[in-house]
XYZ file of N, CA and C in Angstrom:
795
model
N 0.518 -1.473 -0.107
C -0.310 0.074 0.340
C 0.954 0.643 -0.234
N 0.404 2.546 -0.693
C 1.358 3.698 -0.906
C 1.615 4.566 0.628
N 2.629 4.503 1.635
C 3.086 5.111 2.344
C 2.401 7.077 2.410
N 1.765 6.864 2.728
C 1.187 8.135 3.122
C 2.539 9.555 3.104
N 2.268 11.201 2.986
C 3.313 11.661 3.308
C 3.438 12.619 4.442
N 4.924 12.385 5.135
C 4.845 13.925 5.918
C 5.057 15.110 5.675
N 3.783 15.549 5.661
C 4.131 17.343 5.460
C 4.859 17.920 6.524
N 5.587 18.733 5.959
C 6.870 19.526 7.045
C 6.268 20.937 6.600
N 6.431 21.587 7.720
C 5.781 23.362 8.080
C 7.472 23.850 8.713
N 7.225 25.280 8.032
C 8.030 25.904 8.866
C 7.877 26.794 8.860
N 7.969 27.524 10.569
C 7.937 28.231 11.159
C 8.320 29.231 11.583
N 8.322 30.748 11.348
C 10.154 31.765 11.345
C 8.831 32.759 12.355
N 9.983 33.228 13.233
C 10.159 33.695 14.389
C 9.179 35.222 14.032
N 8.252 36.259 14.411
C 8.379 37.685 14.696
C 9.050 38.052 13.834
N 9.189 38.551 12.555
C 9.649 39.365 11.432
C 9.072 41.010 12.173
N 11.080 40.776 12.291
C 11.420 42.298 13.778
C 11.829 43.748 12.036
N 10.313 44.189 11.699
C 10.383 45.468 10.902
C 11.519 45.510 9.820
N 11.859 46.547 9.132
C 12.720 46.050 7.720
C 13.452 45.160 7.569
N 14.539 45.691 8.862
C 15.792 44.274 8.570
C 15.289 42.668 8.836
N 14.091 42.232 9.287
C 13.984 41.546 9.818
C 12.436 40.962 8.532
N 12.068 41.598 7.797
C 11.279 41.655 6.563
C 12.919 41.203 5.026
N 13.969 41.823 5.263
C 14.316 41.817 4.012
C 15.234 40.341 4.079
N 15.443 39.991 5.643
C 15.924 38.830 5.863
C 14.720 37.853 5.407
N 13.479 38.139 5.675
C 12.954 36.923 4.881
C 12.425 37.036 3.483
N 12.808 38.449 3.226
C 12.349 37.698 1.294
C 14.068 37.990 1.071
N 14.863 37.979 1.406
C 16.061 36.817 0.486
C 16.164 35.498 1.273
N 15.702 35.205 1.858
C 16.176 33.780 2.246
C 15.584 33.026 2.589
N 13.990 32.938 2.661
C 12.950 32.373 1.996
C 13.053 31.329 1.381
N 12.759 31.830 -0.016
C 12.818 30.429 -0.471
C 14.743 29.841 -0.634
N 15.565 30.105 -0.578
C 15.838 29.133 -0.344
C 16.088 28.619 1.077
N 15.732 29.006 2.052
C 15.498 28.303 3.495
C 14.763 27.290 2.650
N 13.290 27.121 2.530
C 12.479 26.784 2.021
C 12.280 25.364 0.840
N 13.232 25.811 0.172
C 14.183 24.604 -0.837
C 14.497 23.413 0.247
N 15.594 23.993 1.329
C 16.609 23.608 1.606
C 16.084 22.460 2.506
N 15.010 23.294 3.332
C 14.577 22.239 4.487
C 13.362 21.454 3.586
N 12.580 21.273 2.598
C 11.663 20.996 1.770
C 10.844 21.233 2.524
N 9.714 22.807 2.528
C 8.898 22.859 3.392
C 8.227 22.650 2.687
N 6.932 22.349 2.912
C 5.574 22.132 2.490
C 4.636 23.072 2.516
N 5.144 23.752 4.296
C 3.685 24.800 4.165
C 5.103 25.508 5.186
N 4.384 27.139 4.795
C 5.284 27.821 5.214
C 4.801 29.126 6.249
N 4.879 29.280 7.686
C 3.868 29.735 8.619
C 4.216 31.542 8.753
N 4.721 32.231 8.596
C 5.412 33.578 9.663
C 4.123 34.225 10.500
N 5.478 34.647 12.080
C 4.151 35.992 12.325
C 4.880 36.870 12.433
N 3.711 38.190 11.600
C 4.210 39.176 11.317
C 3.182 40.503 11.938
N 3.485 39.699 12.668
C 2.661 41.410 14.038
C 3.732 42.310 14.142
N 4.885 42.553 14.211
C 6.179 43.167 14.044
C 7.078 43.889 13.224
N 6.087 43.548 11.197
C 7.131 43.843 10.262
C 6.684 45.247 9.679
N 5.971 46.277 10.380
C 6.109 47.231 10.624
C 6.892 48.049 11.653
N 7.832 48.509 11.684
C 8.811 49.767 12.149
C 8.770 48.778 13.449
N 8.603 47.206 14.187
C 8.886 47.072 14.834
C 6.940 46.661 15.672
N 6.720 47.410 14.962
C 5.256 47.299 15.652
C 3.522 47.122 14.547
N 3.091 46.444 14.743
C 2.630 46.057 13.232
C 2.171 45.453 12.293
N 1.534 45.502 11.187
C 1.712 45.434 9.497
C 0.681 46.543 8.749
N 0.290 46.069 8.020
C 0.732 46.899 6.740
C -0.227 46.249 5.395
N -0.635 46.694 4.337
C -0.872 45.993 3.566
C -0.024 46.179 2.507
N 0.991 46.986 2.298
C 2.484 46.818 1.721
C 3.479 45.407 2.215
N 2.901 45.564 3.669
C 4.456 44.354 3.388
C 3.730 42.783 3.441
N 2.095 42.510 3.882
C 1.647 41.907 4.041
C 1.256 41.383 2.215
N 1.379 41.989 1.469
C 1.364 41.497 0.348
C 2.568 41.174 -0.079
N 3.877 41.928 0.464
C 5.410 41.682 0.133
C 5.701 40.030 1.143
N 5.187 39.397 1.655
C 4.919 38.447 2.974
C 4.822 37.138 1.725
N 3.155 37.566 1.469
C 2.403 36.884 0.233
C 3.262 35.585 -1.053
N 4.182 37.154 -1.714
C 4.743 36.693 -2.760
C 5.775 36.294 -2.698
N 6.566 36.977 -1.194
C 7.668 36.283 -0.762
C 7.441 34.331 -0.407
N 6.471 33.711 -0.293
C 6.977 32.420 -0.583
C 5.584 31.390 0.854
N 5.733 33.367 2.074
C 4.440 32.576 3.414
C 3.245 32.318 2.872
N 2.908 31.170 3.127
C 1.189 30.531 3.513
C 0.342 31.302 3.967
N 0.977 31.467 5.375
C -0.010 32.115 6.300
C 0.611 32.942 7.372
N 0.403 34.031 7.372
C 0.648 34.904 8.254
C -0.447 35.526 9.748
N 0.429 34.783 11.208
C -0.125 34.627 12.179
C 0.845 36.262 13.305
N -0.049 36.363 13.883
C 0.101 38.210 14.339
C 0.265 37.621 15.663
N -0.661 39.157 16.751
C -0.122 38.591 17.970
C -1.213 40.797 18.256
N -0.170 40.686 19.150
C -1.073 42.079 20.428
C -1.353 43.497 19.360
N 0.431 43.034 18.818
C 0.918 44.081 17.729
C 0.339 44.384 16.494
N -0.884 43.269 16.138
C -2.057 42.891 14.974
C -2.750 45.061 14.788
N -2.783 45.772 15.819
C -4.122 46.138 15.915
C -3.156 47.473 15.612
N -2.175 48.327 15.554
C -1.707 49.231 15.602
C -1.831 49.953 14.657
N -2.222 49.679 13.296
C -2.318 49.855 12.270
C -3.401 49.368 11.871
N -4.219 50.863 11.851
C -5.797 51.277 10.939
C -6.227 50.005 9.209
N -5.182 50.115 9.638
C -5.444 50.460 7.674
C -5.254 48.875 7.512
N -4.470 47.957 7.975
C -4.698 46.422 8.112
C -6.491 46.147 8.428
N -7.252 46.564 9.410
C -8.135 46.121 9.926
C -9.071 45.631 8.299
N -9.290 46.221 7.262
C -10.142 45.846 5.766
C -9.547 44.378 5.410
N -8.378 44.332 5.890
C -7.814 43.095 5.001
C -7.498 41.893 6.069
N -7.476 42.413 7.370
C -8.054 40.396 8.246
C -9.750 39.960 8.335
N -10.325 41.099 7.016
C -11.116 40.317 6.834
C -11.809 39.885 5.599
N -11.136 40.616 4.772
C -10.970 39.759 3.802
C -9.987 38.779 3.225
N -8.367 38.560 3.836
C -7.707 38.560 3.710
C -7.276 36.451 4.477
N -7.631 35.415 4.223
C -8.031 34.122 4.583
C -7.375 34.097 5.729
N -5.873 33.850 4.724
C -4.439 33.715 5.279
C -3.861 34.324 6.398
N -4.582 35.912 5.953
C -4.097 36.488 7.648
C -4.907 37.078 8.524
N -3.471 35.808 9.806
C -4.679 35.749 11.488
C -4.402 36.453 11.629
N -5.479 36.725 13.543
C -5.327 37.717 14.592
C -5.651 36.164 15.722
N -5.437 36.584 16.837
C -5.657 35.498 17.822
C -7.046 35.434 17.788
N -7.172 34.397 17.672
C -8.663 33.764 18.121
C -9.476 34.482 19.083
N -8.497 34.720 20.299
C -9.072 34.736 22.148
C -9.705 36.300 22.082
N -9.624 37.543 20.586
C -9.782 38.368 21.243
C -11.093 38.318 20.519
N -12.642 39.674 21.304
C -13.528 39.475 20.993
C -14.002 38.987 19.652
N -14.955 38.677 19.863
C -15.792 38.083 17.916
C -15.683 39.652 17.330
N -16.220 40.623 18.249
C -16.870 41.869 16.889
C -15.608 42.381 16.467
N -14.345 42.219 17.068
C -12.944 42.888 16.408
C -13.291 41.938 14.863
N -12.148 42.577 14.170
C -12.191 42.718 12.757
C -11.099 41.474 12.553
N -11.603 40.640 11.291
C -10.661 38.625 11.386
C -11.545 37.792 11.919
N -10.651 36.827 11.872
C -9.935 35.117 12.378
C -9.170 34.826 12.513
N -9.031 34.261 13.813
C -7.943 33.319 13.893
C -7.854 31.980 13.756
N -8.602 31.060 12.907
C -8.150 30.185 11.947
C -8.556 30.496 10.822
N -7.048 28.868 9.811
C -8.600 28.697 8.545
C -7.430 27.501 8.011
N -8.069 27.458 7.086
C -7.391 25.909 6.906
C -7.143 26.356 5.482
N -5.524 24.902 4.686
C -4.927 25.880 3.943
C -4.937 24.235 3.580
N -4.391 24.460 1.991
C -4.295 22.931 1.388
C -2.702 23.051 0.470
N -2.001 22.061 1.047
C -0.970 22.062 0.715
C -0.145 20.635 0.324
N -0.553 20.246 -1.100
C 0.203 19.032 -2.019
C -0.875 17.990 -1.680
N -2.087 18.599 -2.234
C -3.492 17.495 -1.463
C -4.116 17.240 -0.749
N -3.176 17.959 0.746
C -3.660 17.581 2.392
C -4.327 18.664 2.608
N -5.633 18.905 3.551
C -5.888 20.071 4.089
C -5.546 19.998 5.888
N -4.752 21.583 5.876
C -4.126 21.339 6.610
C -5.055 22.992 7.952
N -4.620 23.530 8.948
C -5.193 24.419 9.580
C -4.656 25.219 10.324
N -4.136 26.156 10.298
C -3.521 27.444 11.369
C -4.821 27.768 12.436
N -4.381 28.290 13.420
C -4.870 28.767 14.734
C -4.146 29.273 15.231
N -4.464 30.570 15.184
C -3.490 32.255 16.894
C -4.567 32.497 17.185
N -3.858 31.815 18.741
C -4.003 32.513 20.523
C -3.622 32.990 20.940
N -3.754 33.823 21.189
C -3.311 34.785 22.463
C -2.964 34.415 24.191
N -1.978 34.572 24.914
C -1.938 34.408 26.011
C -2.263 35.865 27.692
N -2.786 35.408 28.619
C -3.650 36.364 28.514
C -2.087 36.750 30.580
N -1.621 36.400 30.618
C -0.254 36.972 31.694
C 0.195 37.801 31.527
N 0.685 38.571 31.523
C 1.370 40.040 31.760
C 1.158 40.788 29.895
N -0.349 39.612 29.291
C -0.723 41.036 28.565
C -2.820 41.551 29.349
N -3.123 41.446 27.694
C -4.193 42.300 27.751
C -5.410 40.445 28.032
N -6.823 41.361 28.753
C -7.604 40.578 29.788
C -8.297 39.977 28.603
N -8.253 38.676 27.603
C -8.397 38.370 26.815
C -9.878 36.888 26.911
N -10.096 36.815 26.008
C -11.604 35.425 26.258
C -10.299 34.338 26.951
N -10.702 33.425 27.608
C -9.254 32.344 27.481
C -9.021 32.070 26.607
N -7.613 31.528 26.698
C -6.871 30.705 25.391
C -6.527 29.593 25.310
N -7.275 28.211 26.347
C -7.299 27.845 26.316
C -8.789 26.825 26.339
N -9.342 26.907 27.048
C -11.420 27.570 26.170
C -11.443 27.086 25.268
N -10.666 28.231 24.136
C -10.705 29.214 22.793
C -10.468 28.336 22.317
N -9.180 27.676 22.922
C -8.169 27.071 21.845
C -8.038 25.717 21.212
N -9.238 24.490 22.639
C -9.834 23.402 22.925
C -11.102 23.340 21.267
N -11.868 23.979 21.872
C -13.316 24.518 20.727
C -12.516 24.214 19.724
N -11.948 25.430 19.726
C -11.930 26.163 17.974
C -10.663 24.535 17.035
N -9.780 23.396 18.296
C -9.377 22.749 17.775
C -10.581 21.738 16.956
N -11.920 21.085 18.169
C -12.466 20.637 17.920
C -12.990 20.949 16.820
N -13.505 21.469 16.985
C -14.220 22.640 15.687
C -13.203 22.051 13.611
N -12.074 21.694 13.801
C -11.270 22.095 13.302
C -11.048 20.617 12.558
N -11.202 19.724 13.602
C -10.482 18.150 13.063
C -11.981 17.606 12.856
N -13.180 18.062 12.576
C -13.804 17.949 12.301
C -13.120 16.809 9.301
N -12.524 18.306 10.035
C -12.294 19.063 8.822
C -10.535 18.125 8.612
N -9.349 18.109 9.496
C -8.648 17.719 9.239
C -7.903 17.377 10.722
N -6.799 15.889 10.262
C -6.242 16.008 11.990
C -5.076 16.945 12.102
N -4.498 17.318 10.798
C -3.503 18.578 10.642
C -3.730 19.892 11.568
N -3.170 20.522 13.070
C -3.591 21.865 13.590
C -2.705 22.231 14.070
N -1.600 22.569 13.249
C -0.856 24.394 13.793
C -1.058 25.333 15.137
N -1.034 25.348 15.936
C -1.619 26.668 16.784
C 0.235 27.560 17.206
N 0.257 29.187 17.153
C 0.800 29.575 16.624
C -0.001 30.332 18.738
N 0.820 29.821 19.515
C 0.554 30.555 21.260
C 1.269 31.715 21.061
N 0.676 33.186 21.163
C 1.874 34.445 21.124
C 1.295 34.752 22.729
N 2.233 34.865 23.414
C 2.272 35.093 25.041
C 3.191 35.383 25.610
N 3.144 35.998 26.212
C 4.177 36.645 26.822
C 5.550 35.187 28.379
N 4.352 34.222 28.830
C 4.394 33.444 30.000
C 4.763 32.092 29.922
N 5.833 32.133 30.228
C 6.917 30.379 29.471
C 5.737 29.414 30.935
N 5.266 29.120 31.910
C 4.121 28.483 32.254
C 3.509 28.787 31.742
N 2.441 29.862 30.528
C 1.217 30.096 30.401
C 1.322 28.581 29.473
N 2.660 28.893 28.149
C 3.001 28.224 27.024
C 2.753 26.826 27.108
N 3.008 26.787 28.455
C 3.326 25.541 28.503
C 2.447 24.510 28.870
N 1.222 25.126 29.241
C 0.040 24.847 30.551
C -0.534 23.815 29.406
N -0.460 24.938 28.209
C -1.700 25.396 26.858
C -1.178 24.085 26.092
N 0.287 23.875 26.062
C 0.638 22.567 25.540
C 0.149 21.066 25.804
N 0.162 21.205 27.151
C -0.483 19.968 27.405
C -2.502 19.723 28.145
N -2.306 21.270 27.447
C -4.249 20.496 27.796
C -5.368 20.541 26.258
N -3.793 20.900 25.395
C -4.620 20.806 23.572
C -3.227 19.037 23.438
N -2.832 18.619 23.457
C -1.538 17.720 24.099
C -2.792 16.427 23.246
N -2.740 15.790 22.381
C -3.324 14.724 21.065
C -4.092 15.560 20.495
N -4.439 16.144 20.745
C -5.870 17.160 20.327
C -4.998 18.505 18.698
N -4.002 18.105 19.274
C -3.556 19.539 17.893
C -2.131 18.757 17.358
N -1.165 19.422 15.870
C -0.168 19.279 16.133
C 0.423 19.126 16.641
N 0.894 20.908 16.632
C 1.574 21.862 17.162
C 1.576 22.899 18.404
N 1.885 22.629 18.739
C 2.181 24.217 19.491
C 2.066 25.000 19.774
N 3.258 26.278 18.417
C 4.269 26.503 18.970
C 4.728 28.579 18.965
N 4.892 28.450 20.475
C 5.755 29.987 20.865
C 5.418 30.847 19.988
N 5.397 32.524 20.206
C 5.727 33.334 19.568
C 5.286 34.696 20.319
N 6.421 35.318 20.343
C 6.108 37.172 21.285
C 7.211 37.484 21.551
N 7.882 36.119 22.648
C 9.099 37.405 23.346
C 11.202 37.728 22.648
N 10.684 36.951 21.199
C 11.443 37.184 20.337
C 12.984 35.953 20.750
N 13.033 35.777 21.677
C 14.361 34.717 22.355
C 14.061 33.608 22.144
N 14.725 32.734 21.336
C 14.273 31.190 21.152
C 14.639 30.574 21.489
N 14.000 29.620 22.670
C 14.559 28.479 23.867
C 14.626 27.131 22.997
N 14.646 26.126 23.722
C 16.094 25.473 22.991
C 15.478 24.057 23.800
N 13.760 24.120 24.054
C 13.212 23.379 25.170
C 12.095 22.328 23.667
N 12.347 22.980 22.485
C 11.794 22.183 20.990
C 11.115 20.004 22.107
N 9.934 20.406 21.151
C 10.369 18.152 21.913
C 8.824 17.994 21.032
N 8.691 16.844 21.347
C 7.261 15.924 21.041
C 6.113 15.425 22.536
N 5.215 15.744 22.386
C 4.343 15.490 23.786
C 4.457 13.936 23.786
N 3.651 13.651 24.750
C 3.185 12.400 25.284
C 2.490 11.710 24.251
N 1.407 12.609 23.640
C 0.712 12.033 22.591
C 0.775 12.598 21.609
N 1.836 13.513 20.367
C 2.052 13.853 19.561
C 2.030 15.189 19.130
N 1.967 15.794 19.875
C 1.801 17.555 20.187
C 3.472 17.926 19.905
N 4.698 18.176 18.741
C 5.133 19.618 18.624
C 4.784 20.530 19.332
N 6.126 21.008 19.970
C 6.272 22.679 20.993
C 7.499 22.629 21.020
N 7.621 23.727 21.027
C 8.352 24.904 21.616
C 8.028 25.768 22.116
N 8.735 26.401 22.887
C 8.597 27.562 23.868
C 8.116 29.409 23.381
N 8.808 29.707 22.887
C 9.660 30.443 21.628
C 10.907 30.152 20.476
N 10.022 30.347 19.822
C 10.612 29.509 18.074
C 12.056 30.666 17.896
N 11.783 32.150 19.065
C 12.450 33.261 18.669
C 12.420 34.715 18.050
N 13.125 34.750 16.887
C 12.507 35.923 15.611
C 13.198 36.498 14.903
N 12.040 36.385 13.428
C 13.549 36.905 12.369
C 13.632 37.943 12.891
N 15.092 38.960 13.174
C 15.642 40.246 12.699
C 17.140 40.383 12.781
N 16.977 41.498 14.129
C 18.863 41.644 14.763
C 19.059 41.013 15.754
N 20.149 41.005 15.893
C 20.725 40.261 17.083
C 21.104 40.864 17.362
N 21.826 41.632 17.239
C 22.563 42.813 18.063
C 22.271 44.134 18.484
N 20.745 43.609 19.353
C 19.686 44.361 19.849
C 18.850 43.705 21.093
N 18.072 44.751 21.547
C 17.529 44.086 22.944
C 16.094 43.503 22.068
N 15.784 42.649 21.527
C 14.455 41.748 21.405
C 14.341 42.950 20.314
N 15.432 42.761 19.129
C 14.911 43.261 17.625
C 15.344 44.573 17.895
N 15.515 45.671 18.874
C 15.705 46.862 18.997
C 17.056 47.133 19.505
N 17.414 48.748 18.641
C 18.402 49.063 18.474
C 18.288 49.336 20.632
N 19.989 49.096 21.017
C 19.967 49.056 21.912
C 19.703 50.886 23.329
N 19.947 52.058 22.861
C 20.225 52.873 23.146
C 18.261 53.315 23.918
N 17.240 53.270 23.137
C 15.864 53.522 23.919
C 15.387 52.496 24.565
N 15.546 51.778 24.885
C 14.955 50.064 25.591
C 16.185 50.876 26.896
N 16.867 51.532 26.621
C 18.344 50.797 27.672
C 17.434 52.786 29.020
N 17.212 54.102 27.916
C 16.780 54.880 28.762
C 15.838 54.975 29.517
N 14.762 53.921 29.167
C 13.769 53.332 30.036
C 13.997 53.005 30.849
N 14.821 52.372 30.799
C 15.430 50.827 32.320
C 15.963 52.164 32.632
N 16.632 52.539 31.997
C 17.120 53.475 33.453
C 16.792 54.711 33.889
N 15.876 55.130 33.273
C 15.315 56.750 34.099
C 13.863 56.534 33.880
N 13.026 55.357 33.146
C 11.750 55.868 33.977
C 11.380 56.147 32.329
N 11.409 56.958 31.433
C 11.083 58.185 30.422
C 10.661 57.141 28.935
N 9.446 57.938 29.125
C 9.004 56.613 27.197
C 9.821 56.746 26.327
N 10.305 56.347 25.187
C 11.287 57.122 23.957
C 10.533 56.033 23.331
N 10.524 56.165 21.722
C 10.548 55.258 20.773
C 11.086 54.296 20.653
N 11.186 53.116 20.271
C 12.314 52.272 19.656
C 12.201 52.475 18.742
N 13.593 51.570 18.247
C 13.955 51.910 16.579
C 14.344 50.473 16.300
N 14.238 49.987 14.946
C 14.330 48.397 15.216
C 16.303 48.325 14.670
N 17.008 47.155 15.357
C 18.377 47.302 15.107
C 17.516 46.907 13.412
N 19.171 46.598 13.063
C 20.246 46.514 11.972
C 21.216 45.640 11.304
N 22.125 44.873 12.727
C 23.472 44.258 13.243
C 23.086 42.752 13.137
N 23.632 42.643 12.426
C 23.244 40.558 12.737
C 21.789 40.208 12.477
N 21.240 40.324 11.235
C 20.618 39.728 11.259
C 20.050 38.212 10.888
N 19.380 37.876 11.340
C 18.607 36.638 11.706
C 17.529 35.467 11.182
N 17.470 34.608 10.623
C 15.726 34.157 10.167
C 15.915 32.880 11.806
N 14.971 33.230 12.606
C 14.964 31.537 13.377
C 13.025 31.321 13.529
N 13.739 29.795 13.427
C 11.796 29.956 14.076
C 12.842 28.112 14.142
N 11.398 26.923 13.529
C 11.261 26.091 13.561
C 10.767 25.252 12.203
N 11.442 23.672 12.203
C 10.290 22.600 11.567
C 9.883 21.931 11.711
N 8.401 21.849 11.984
C 7.492 20.520 12.151
C 7.256 19.065 10.899
N 7.644 17.998 10.909
C 7.288 17.001 10.584
C 5.595 16.408 11.040
N 4.783 16.968 10.053
C 4.041 16.108 10.708
C 3.225 14.815 10.111
N 2.811 13.501 10.638
C 2.109 12.885 9.863
C 0.796 13.078 9.087
N 0.976 12.350 8.590
C -0.531 13.591 7.322
C -1.947 12.302 7.395
N -1.509 11.699 8.100
C -3.047 10.853 8.519
C -3.437 10.892 10.108
N -2.269 10.552 11.147
C -2.988 10.866 12.765
C -2.445 12.449 12.647
N -2.672 13.011 11.803
C -1.591 14.751 12.045
C -0.463 14.726 13.447
N 0.283 13.587 14.398
C 0.803 13.704 15.037
C 1.990 14.147 14.750
N 2.753 15.444 15.008
C 4.141 15.240 14.602
C 4.771 14.726 15.158
N 5.909 13.985 13.862
C 6.898 13.100 14.639
C 8.153 13.970 14.418
N 8.415 15.565 14.719
C 9.702 15.789 15.199
C 9.727 17.250 14.696
N 10.344 17.696 15.733
C 10.403 18.794 15.514
C 11.676 19.816 15.917
N 12.404 20.644 14.911
C 13.960 20.960 15.343
C 13.799 22.670 14.447
N 14.710 23.253 15.475
C 15.129 24.294 15.712
C 15.823 24.713 14.430
N 15.884 26.889 13.737
C 16.819 26.945 12.782
C 17.137 28.010 13.321
N 18.163 28.297 12.514
C 19.037 29.324 13.045
C 19.043 30.302 11.214
N 19.608 31.239 10.510
C 19.761 31.024 9.395
C 20.330 32.503 9.532
N 21.248 33.236 9.476
C 21.946 34.209 8.998
C 21.843 34.988 7.864
N 21.651 36.778 7.536
C 21.220 36.533 6.179
C 22.871 36.982 5.449
N 21.697 36.578 4.410
C 23.183 36.183 3.539
C 23.256 38.426 2.770
């Protein structure tokens, strides 16, 4: 009998400003080809000068080979993107924001003839008091499981504890729970007991000679003096950081998850 394929998903961490966008546009096609990725998911909520997304950047992401754009708390920064949250199925905002806001928090996509789902959730610890990501996450996963067993979750959250708890809560119900938001790549990637791939944070696509992708000067002023100052995107030592996840196309179980760090060419 025919062996059903393993689907390989490339997930890249938060793209930070112009330097991160440049790294994505220059390197994505070669990385996708090198690792033989079938689908590409990118968190784009910091793409416009470190905060938010614009229609122009969104279009450039899709043209560069991105299949789905996820986001988080900064997606609301620029109102020009709001109509696109409604009209563009593959641009997501977290599912657990109130339903009256523009956009949607999940989508279905077909690659290699196989249907897959992507879900975007946001944590509540140290962030806004949204609807419960645990309840909404489980309800969404159960609904999507009628369509596909392959479900990839971007959990945009600050707390390691909350991210680990969600992965345990959804263990075996989704293919992967991939953490974003902190911009610092963690070294705890694993496949859980019931077959869910997990990492606390995939890191960022941006300048590593920085404070979470921003120039040193402005955050230091804020920390030393308590004076608010507009952050500027850093430009030195740019990397693409993320993971690629191999998923069984029949069961939806994660077979493996591996970190990547790719310097800008």
